[in-house]
Short mmCIF file of C-alpha atoms in Angstrom, two decimals:
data_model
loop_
_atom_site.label_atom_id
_atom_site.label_comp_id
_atom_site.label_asym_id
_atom_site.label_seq_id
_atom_site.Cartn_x
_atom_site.Cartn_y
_atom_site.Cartn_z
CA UNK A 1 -44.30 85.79 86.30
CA UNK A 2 -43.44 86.45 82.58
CA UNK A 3 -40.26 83.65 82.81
CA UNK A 4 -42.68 81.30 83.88
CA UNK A 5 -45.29 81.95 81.50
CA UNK A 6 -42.71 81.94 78.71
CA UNK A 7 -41.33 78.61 79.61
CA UNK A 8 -44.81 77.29 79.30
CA UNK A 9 -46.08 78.20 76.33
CA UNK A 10 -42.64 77.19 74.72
CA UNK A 11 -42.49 73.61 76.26
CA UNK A 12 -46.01 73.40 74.86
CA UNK A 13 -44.48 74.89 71.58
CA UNK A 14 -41.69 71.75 72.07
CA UNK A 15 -44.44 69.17 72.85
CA UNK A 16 -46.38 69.66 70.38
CA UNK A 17 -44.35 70.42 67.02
CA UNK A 18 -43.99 67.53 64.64
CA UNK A 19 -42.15 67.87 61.46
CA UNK A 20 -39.22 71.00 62.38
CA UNK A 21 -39.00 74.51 62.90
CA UNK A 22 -41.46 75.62 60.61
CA UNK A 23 -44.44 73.80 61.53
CA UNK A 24 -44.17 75.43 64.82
CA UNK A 25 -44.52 79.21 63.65
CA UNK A 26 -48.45 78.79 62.75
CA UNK A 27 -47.87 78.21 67.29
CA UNK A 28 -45.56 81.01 67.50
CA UNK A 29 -47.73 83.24 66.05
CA UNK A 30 -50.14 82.82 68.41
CA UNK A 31 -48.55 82.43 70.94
CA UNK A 32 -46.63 86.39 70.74
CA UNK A 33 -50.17 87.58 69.01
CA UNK A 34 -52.43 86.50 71.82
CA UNK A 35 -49.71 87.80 74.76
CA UNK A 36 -49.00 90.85 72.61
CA UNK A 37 -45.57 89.97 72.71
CA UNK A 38 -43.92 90.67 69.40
CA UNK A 39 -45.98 92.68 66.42
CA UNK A 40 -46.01 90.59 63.23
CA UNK A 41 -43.57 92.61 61.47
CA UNK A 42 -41.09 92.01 64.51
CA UNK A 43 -41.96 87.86 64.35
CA UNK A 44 -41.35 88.08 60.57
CA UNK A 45 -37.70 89.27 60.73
CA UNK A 46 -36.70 87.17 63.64
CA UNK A 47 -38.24 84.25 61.30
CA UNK A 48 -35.36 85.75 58.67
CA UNK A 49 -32.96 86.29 60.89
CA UNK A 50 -33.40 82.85 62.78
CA UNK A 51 -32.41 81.28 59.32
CA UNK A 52 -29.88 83.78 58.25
CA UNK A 53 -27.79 82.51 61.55
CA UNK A 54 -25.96 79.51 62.14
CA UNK A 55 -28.11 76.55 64.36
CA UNK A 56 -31.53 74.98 63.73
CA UNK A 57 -34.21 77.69 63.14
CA UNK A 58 -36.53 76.61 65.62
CA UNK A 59 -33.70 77.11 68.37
CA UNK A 60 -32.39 80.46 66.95
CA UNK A 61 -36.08 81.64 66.74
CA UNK A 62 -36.98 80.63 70.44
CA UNK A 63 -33.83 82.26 71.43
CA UNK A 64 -34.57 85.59 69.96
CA UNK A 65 -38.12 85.25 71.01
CA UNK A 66 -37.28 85.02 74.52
CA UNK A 67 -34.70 87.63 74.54
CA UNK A 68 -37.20 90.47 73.32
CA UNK A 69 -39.86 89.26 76.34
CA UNK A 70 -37.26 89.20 78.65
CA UNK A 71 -35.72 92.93 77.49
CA UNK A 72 -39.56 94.49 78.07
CA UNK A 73 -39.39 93.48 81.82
CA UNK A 74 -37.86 96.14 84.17
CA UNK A 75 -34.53 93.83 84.14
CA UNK A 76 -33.58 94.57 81.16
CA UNK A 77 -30.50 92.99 79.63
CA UNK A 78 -29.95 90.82 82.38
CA UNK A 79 -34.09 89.81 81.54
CA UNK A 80 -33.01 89.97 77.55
CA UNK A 81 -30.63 86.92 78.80
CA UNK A 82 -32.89 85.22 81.11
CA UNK A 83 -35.51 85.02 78.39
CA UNK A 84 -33.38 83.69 75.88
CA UNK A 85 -32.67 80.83 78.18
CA UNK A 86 -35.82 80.38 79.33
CA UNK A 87 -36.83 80.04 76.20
CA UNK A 88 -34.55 78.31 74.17
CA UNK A 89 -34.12 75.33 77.44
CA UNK A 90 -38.28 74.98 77.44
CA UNK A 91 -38.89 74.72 73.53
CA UNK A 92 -35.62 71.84 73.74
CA UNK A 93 -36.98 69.65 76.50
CA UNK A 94 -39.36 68.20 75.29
CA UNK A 95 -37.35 66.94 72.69
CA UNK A 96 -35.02 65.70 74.40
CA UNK A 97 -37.28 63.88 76.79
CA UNK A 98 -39.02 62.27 74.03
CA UNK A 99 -35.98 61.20 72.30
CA UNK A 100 -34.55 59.39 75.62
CA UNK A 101 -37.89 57.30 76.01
CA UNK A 102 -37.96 56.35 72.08
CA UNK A 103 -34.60 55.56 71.81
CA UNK A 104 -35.12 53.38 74.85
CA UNK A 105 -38.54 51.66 73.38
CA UNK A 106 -37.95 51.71 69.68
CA UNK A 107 -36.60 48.70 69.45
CA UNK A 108 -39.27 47.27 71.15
CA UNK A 109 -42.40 49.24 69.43
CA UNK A 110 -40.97 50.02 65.90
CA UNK A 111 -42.75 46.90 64.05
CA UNK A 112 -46.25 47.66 65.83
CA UNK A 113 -49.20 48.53 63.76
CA UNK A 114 -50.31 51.34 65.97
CA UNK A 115 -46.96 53.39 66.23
CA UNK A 116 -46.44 52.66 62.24
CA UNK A 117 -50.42 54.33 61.89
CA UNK A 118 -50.20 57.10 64.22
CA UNK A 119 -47.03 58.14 62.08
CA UNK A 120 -48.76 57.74 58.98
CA UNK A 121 -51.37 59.73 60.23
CA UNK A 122 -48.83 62.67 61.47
CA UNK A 123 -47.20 63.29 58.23
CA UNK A 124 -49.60 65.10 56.51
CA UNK A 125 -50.99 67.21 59.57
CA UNK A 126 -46.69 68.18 59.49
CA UNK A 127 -47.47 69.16 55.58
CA UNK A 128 -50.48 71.27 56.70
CA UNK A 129 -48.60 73.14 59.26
CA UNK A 130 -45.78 73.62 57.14
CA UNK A 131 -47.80 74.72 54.15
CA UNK A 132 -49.89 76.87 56.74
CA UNK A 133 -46.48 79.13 58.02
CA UNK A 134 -45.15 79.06 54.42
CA UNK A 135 -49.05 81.25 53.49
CA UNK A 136 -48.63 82.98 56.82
CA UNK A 137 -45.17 84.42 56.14
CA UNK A 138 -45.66 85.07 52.66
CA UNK A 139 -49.21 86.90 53.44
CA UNK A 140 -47.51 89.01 55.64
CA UNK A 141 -44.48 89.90 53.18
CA UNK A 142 -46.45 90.72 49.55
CA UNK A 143 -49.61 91.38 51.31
CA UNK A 144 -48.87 93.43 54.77
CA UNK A 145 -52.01 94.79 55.50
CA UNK A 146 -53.93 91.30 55.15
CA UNK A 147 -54.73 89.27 58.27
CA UNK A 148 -56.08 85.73 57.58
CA UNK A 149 -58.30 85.81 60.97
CA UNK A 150 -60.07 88.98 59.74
CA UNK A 151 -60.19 89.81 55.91
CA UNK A 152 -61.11 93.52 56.36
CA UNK A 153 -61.87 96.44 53.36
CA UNK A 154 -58.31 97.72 53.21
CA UNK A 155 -56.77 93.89 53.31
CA UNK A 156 -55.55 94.33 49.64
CA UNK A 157 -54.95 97.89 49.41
CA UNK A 158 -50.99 97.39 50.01
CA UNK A 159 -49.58 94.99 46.84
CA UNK A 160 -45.48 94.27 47.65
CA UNK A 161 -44.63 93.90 44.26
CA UNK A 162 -40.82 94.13 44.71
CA UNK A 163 -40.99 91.40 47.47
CA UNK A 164 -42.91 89.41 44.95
CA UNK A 165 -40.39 89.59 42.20
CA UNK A 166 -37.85 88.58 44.78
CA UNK A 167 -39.48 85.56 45.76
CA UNK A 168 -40.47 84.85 41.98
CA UNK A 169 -36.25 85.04 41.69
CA UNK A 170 -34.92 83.29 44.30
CA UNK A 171 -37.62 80.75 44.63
CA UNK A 172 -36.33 79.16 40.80
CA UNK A 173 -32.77 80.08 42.04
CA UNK A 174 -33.28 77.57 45.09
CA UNK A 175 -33.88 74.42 42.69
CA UNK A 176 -31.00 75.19 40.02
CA UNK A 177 -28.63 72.73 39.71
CA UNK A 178 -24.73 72.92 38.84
CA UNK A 179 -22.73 70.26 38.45
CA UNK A 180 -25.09 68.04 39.90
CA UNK A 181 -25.36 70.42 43.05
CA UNK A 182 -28.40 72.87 44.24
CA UNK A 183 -27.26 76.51 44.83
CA UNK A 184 -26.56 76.46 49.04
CA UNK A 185 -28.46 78.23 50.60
CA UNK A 186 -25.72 80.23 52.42
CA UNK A 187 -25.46 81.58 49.30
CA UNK A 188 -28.73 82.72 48.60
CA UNK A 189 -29.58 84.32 51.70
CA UNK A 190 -26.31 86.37 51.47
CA UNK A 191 -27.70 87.02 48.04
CA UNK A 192 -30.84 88.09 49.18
CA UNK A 193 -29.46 90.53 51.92
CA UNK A 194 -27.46 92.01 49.21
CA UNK A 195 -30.51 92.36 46.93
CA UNK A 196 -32.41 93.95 49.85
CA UNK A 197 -29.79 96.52 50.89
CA UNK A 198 -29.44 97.86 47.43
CA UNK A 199 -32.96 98.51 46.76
CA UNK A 200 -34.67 99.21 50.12
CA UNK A 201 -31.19 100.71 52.03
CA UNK A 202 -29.35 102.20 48.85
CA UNK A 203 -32.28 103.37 46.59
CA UNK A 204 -34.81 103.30 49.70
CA UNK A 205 -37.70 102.33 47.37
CA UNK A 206 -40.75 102.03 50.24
CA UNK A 207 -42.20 98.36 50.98
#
């Protein structure tokens, strides 16, 4: 059953992500690619709108993830629902399992050598994922006819230059400063939207 086979691979999703939303999507990815789930284009705006809306990204994303799968079964929006829940409860539980048991045996562990190493040892594999959906996503925005797993003839034909100069924008815009404060980022995706309704909805300028 789909449910079932949703809740799986998102619990695995759950047990297996160190380091926040974003170092799961390089496992979200394959996940919807290998069960033909979602197209890429599909996963890359539920990636935007996952942070565009209120609640931690990895929640929103598993939420929106599951209602899609759910919608394609013959039950519809009542399977739209279903999924969402199924979803959203498996990529959360392991979480929350975890965080019982540490809680319980930090005290106890936190000065051993082995839990200090295996930590050490985590943080950069977190970079690497991180890093790895940051190339993924931004592959698959400037470059939308390259696939990483197979670099074929036409990979490079299709140049996004307008997404480019968007990123080059808001990328500088993230890291300003005033009076002592970063832009929020509420602001700049409400920016972006703006940017991208003018000048792919007003002017409809092709990707």
């Amino acid at each position: 059953m789909i449910f079932l086979q949703l809740f799986w691979e998102y619990f695995k999703i759950g047990l297996f992500t160190i380091g926040g939303g974003y170092a799961m999507l390089p496992m979200v990815t394959q996940m919807v690619e290998r069960h033909a789930w979602l197209t890429e284009g599909e996963l890359i705006n539920f990636i935007g709108v996952a942070e565009s809306t209120p609640g931690p990204f990895a929640i929103n994303l598993a939420t929106f993830v599951g209602s899609t799968v759910g919608y394609q079964t013959s039950l519809g929006v009542f399977g739209a629902i279903l999924g969402s829940i199924t979803a959203t409860v498996a990529v959360i539980l392991p979480s929350l399992i975890i965080i019982i048991v540490v809680t319980v045996l930090f005290e106890k562990f936190k000065s051993s050598k082995y839990v200090n190493g295996a930590l050490l040892g985590i943080r950069p594999v977190v970079v690497g994922l991180v890093l790895s959906a940051v190339v993924t996503v931004g592959c698959k925005v400037i470059l939308p006819n390259l696939k990483l797993t197979a670099i074929e003839k036409d990979s490079f034909s299709h140049f996004n230059w307008i997404s480019l100069i968007i990123v080059a924008v808001f990328l500088p815009l993230s890291q300003i400063k005033i009076k002592k404060k970063k832009v929020h980022p509420i602001f700049l995706i409400l920016a972006s939207a703006v940017v991208g309704i003018v000048i792919f909805g007003v002017f409809q300028i092709v990707q």
